[in-house]
mmCIF file of C-alpha atoms in Angstrom:
data_model
loop_
_atom_site.group_PDB
_atom_site.id
_atom_site.type_symbol
_atom_site.label_atom_id
_atom_site.label_comp_id
_atom_site.label_asym_id
_atom_site.label_seq_id
_atom_site.Cartn_x
_atom_site.Cartn_y
_atom_site.Cartn_z
ATOM 1 C CA UNK A 1 18.436 19.872 -9.178
ATOM 2 C CA UNK A 2 17.543 16.154 -9.461
ATOM 3 C CA UNK A 3 20.155 15.368 -6.817
ATOM 4 C CA UNK A 4 18.758 17.954 -4.412
ATOM 5 C CA UNK A 5 15.132 16.873 -4.879
ATOM 6 C CA UNK A 6 15.507 13.082 -4.928
ATOM 7 C CA UNK A 7 18.886 12.027 -3.552
ATOM 8 C CA UNK A 8 20.252 14.538 -1.050
ATOM 9 C CA UNK A 9 18.045 13.629 1.922
ATOM 10 C CA UNK A 10 18.161 9.826 1.478
ATOM 11 C CA UNK A 11 21.960 10.091 1.405
ATOM 12 C CA UNK A 12 21.952 11.911 4.767
ATOM 13 C CA UNK A 13 20.262 8.886 6.386
ATOM 14 C CA UNK A 14 22.459 6.349 4.582
ATOM 15 C CA UNK A 15 19.847 5.092 2.123
ATOM 16 C CA UNK A 16 19.411 4.952 -1.622
ATOM 17 C CA UNK A 17 16.356 6.621 -3.133
ATOM 18 C CA UNK A 18 14.474 3.316 -3.332
ATOM 19 C CA UNK A 19 15.451 2.235 0.193
ATOM 20 C CA UNK A 20 14.214 5.586 1.494
ATOM 21 C CA UNK A 21 11.032 5.287 -0.568
ATOM 22 C CA UNK A 22 10.290 1.915 1.019
ATOM 23 C CA UNK A 23 11.034 3.021 4.576
ATOM 24 C CA UNK A 24 9.151 6.313 4.260
ATOM 25 C CA UNK A 25 6.170 4.578 2.631
ATOM 26 C CA UNK A 26 5.968 1.947 5.348
ATOM 27 C CA UNK A 27 6.178 4.656 8.025
ATOM 28 C CA UNK A 28 3.483 6.685 6.283
ATOM 29 C CA UNK A 29 1.116 3.725 6.039
ATOM 30 C CA UNK A 30 1.741 2.829 9.688
ATOM 31 C CA UNK A 31 1.002 6.423 10.704
ATOM 32 C CA UNK A 32 -2.225 6.433 8.685
ATOM 33 C CA UNK A 33 -3.273 3.176 10.375
ATOM 34 C CA UNK A 34 -2.340 4.481 13.833
ATOM 35 C CA UNK A 35 -4.159 7.744 13.146
ATOM 36 C CA UNK A 36 -7.286 5.919 12.008
ATOM 37 C CA UNK A 37 -7.231 3.835 15.185
ATOM 38 C CA UNK A 38 -6.780 6.993 17.260
ATOM 39 C CA UNK A 39 -9.870 8.466 15.567
ATOM 40 C CA UNK A 40 -11.837 5.304 16.347
ATOM 41 C CA UNK A 41 -10.652 5.643 19.951
ATOM 42 C CA UNK A 42 -11.826 9.278 20.003
ATOM 43 C CA UNK A 43 -15.361 8.177 19.131
ATOM 44 C CA UNK A 44 -15.395 4.894 21.075
ATOM 45 C CA UNK A 45 -12.940 5.270 23.984
ATOM 46 C CA UNK A 46 -13.109 1.592 24.904
ATOM 47 C CA UNK A 47 -11.641 0.580 21.516
ATOM 48 C CA UNK A 48 -8.044 0.953 20.311
ATOM 49 C CA UNK A 49 -7.004 2.304 23.704
ATOM 50 C CA UNK A 50 -3.254 2.212 23.087
ATOM 51 C CA UNK A 51 -3.032 1.856 19.303
ATOM 52 C CA UNK A 52 -1.922 5.434 18.629
ATOM 53 C CA UNK A 53 0.805 5.464 21.269
ATOM 54 C CA UNK A 54 1.846 1.895 20.346
ATOM 55 C CA UNK A 55 2.325 3.009 16.735
ATOM 56 C CA UNK A 56 4.391 6.025 17.758
ATOM 57 C CA UNK A 57 6.538 3.933 20.102
ATOM 58 C CA UNK A 58 7.114 1.223 17.459
ATOM 59 C CA UNK A 59 8.046 3.671 14.695
ATOM 60 C CA UNK A 60 10.356 5.632 16.989
ATOM 61 C CA UNK A 61 12.092 2.422 18.028
ATOM 62 C CA UNK A 62 12.547 1.322 14.418
ATOM 63 C CA UNK A 63 13.918 4.699 13.376
ATOM 64 C CA UNK A 64 16.329 5.047 16.287
ATOM 65 C CA UNK A 65 17.540 1.427 16.224
ATOM 66 C CA UNK A 66 17.873 1.258 12.431
ATOM 67 C CA UNK A 67 19.781 4.489 12.104
ATOM 68 C CA UNK A 68 21.922 3.708 15.142
ATOM 69 C CA UNK A 69 22.794 0.235 13.849
ATOM 70 C CA UNK A 70 23.589 1.565 10.383
ATOM 71 C CA UNK A 71 25.738 4.372 11.818
ATOM 72 C CA UNK A 72 27.595 1.931 14.093
ATOM 73 C CA UNK A 73 28.238 -0.459 11.193
ATOM 74 C CA UNK A 74 29.562 2.386 9.046
ATOM 75 C CA UNK A 75 31.888 3.608 11.793
ATOM 76 C CA UNK A 76 33.137 0.069 12.415
ATOM 77 C CA UNK A 77 33.701 -0.557 8.718
ATOM 78 C CA UNK A 78 35.662 2.682 8.378
ATOM 79 C CA UNK A 79 37.820 1.894 11.408
ATOM 80 C CA UNK A 80 38.800 -1.659 10.385
ATOM 81 C CA UNK A 81 42.282 -2.060 9.018
ATOM 82 C CA UNK A 82 42.182 -4.325 6.024
ATOM 83 C CA UNK A 83 45.080 -6.724 5.486
ATOM 84 C CA UNK A 84 45.362 -8.438 2.159
#
């Protein structure tokens, strides 16, 4: 039960619980900030014109690049023949 609730998902993205906590928290705070700026833009269209889309673009890039780099490193590590 503990494994399913706390560890199963972080494992699927190659992170420990605490690594996942940090990444998910930073994403959540960035989304709150981007959402707040989008609300400001809704009221005052001349302010924060691209903040919402900039936040989405930045977070998507981080997620795709991070997971891709981690996956590539894992594949490379598994394919290396070790000679001792």
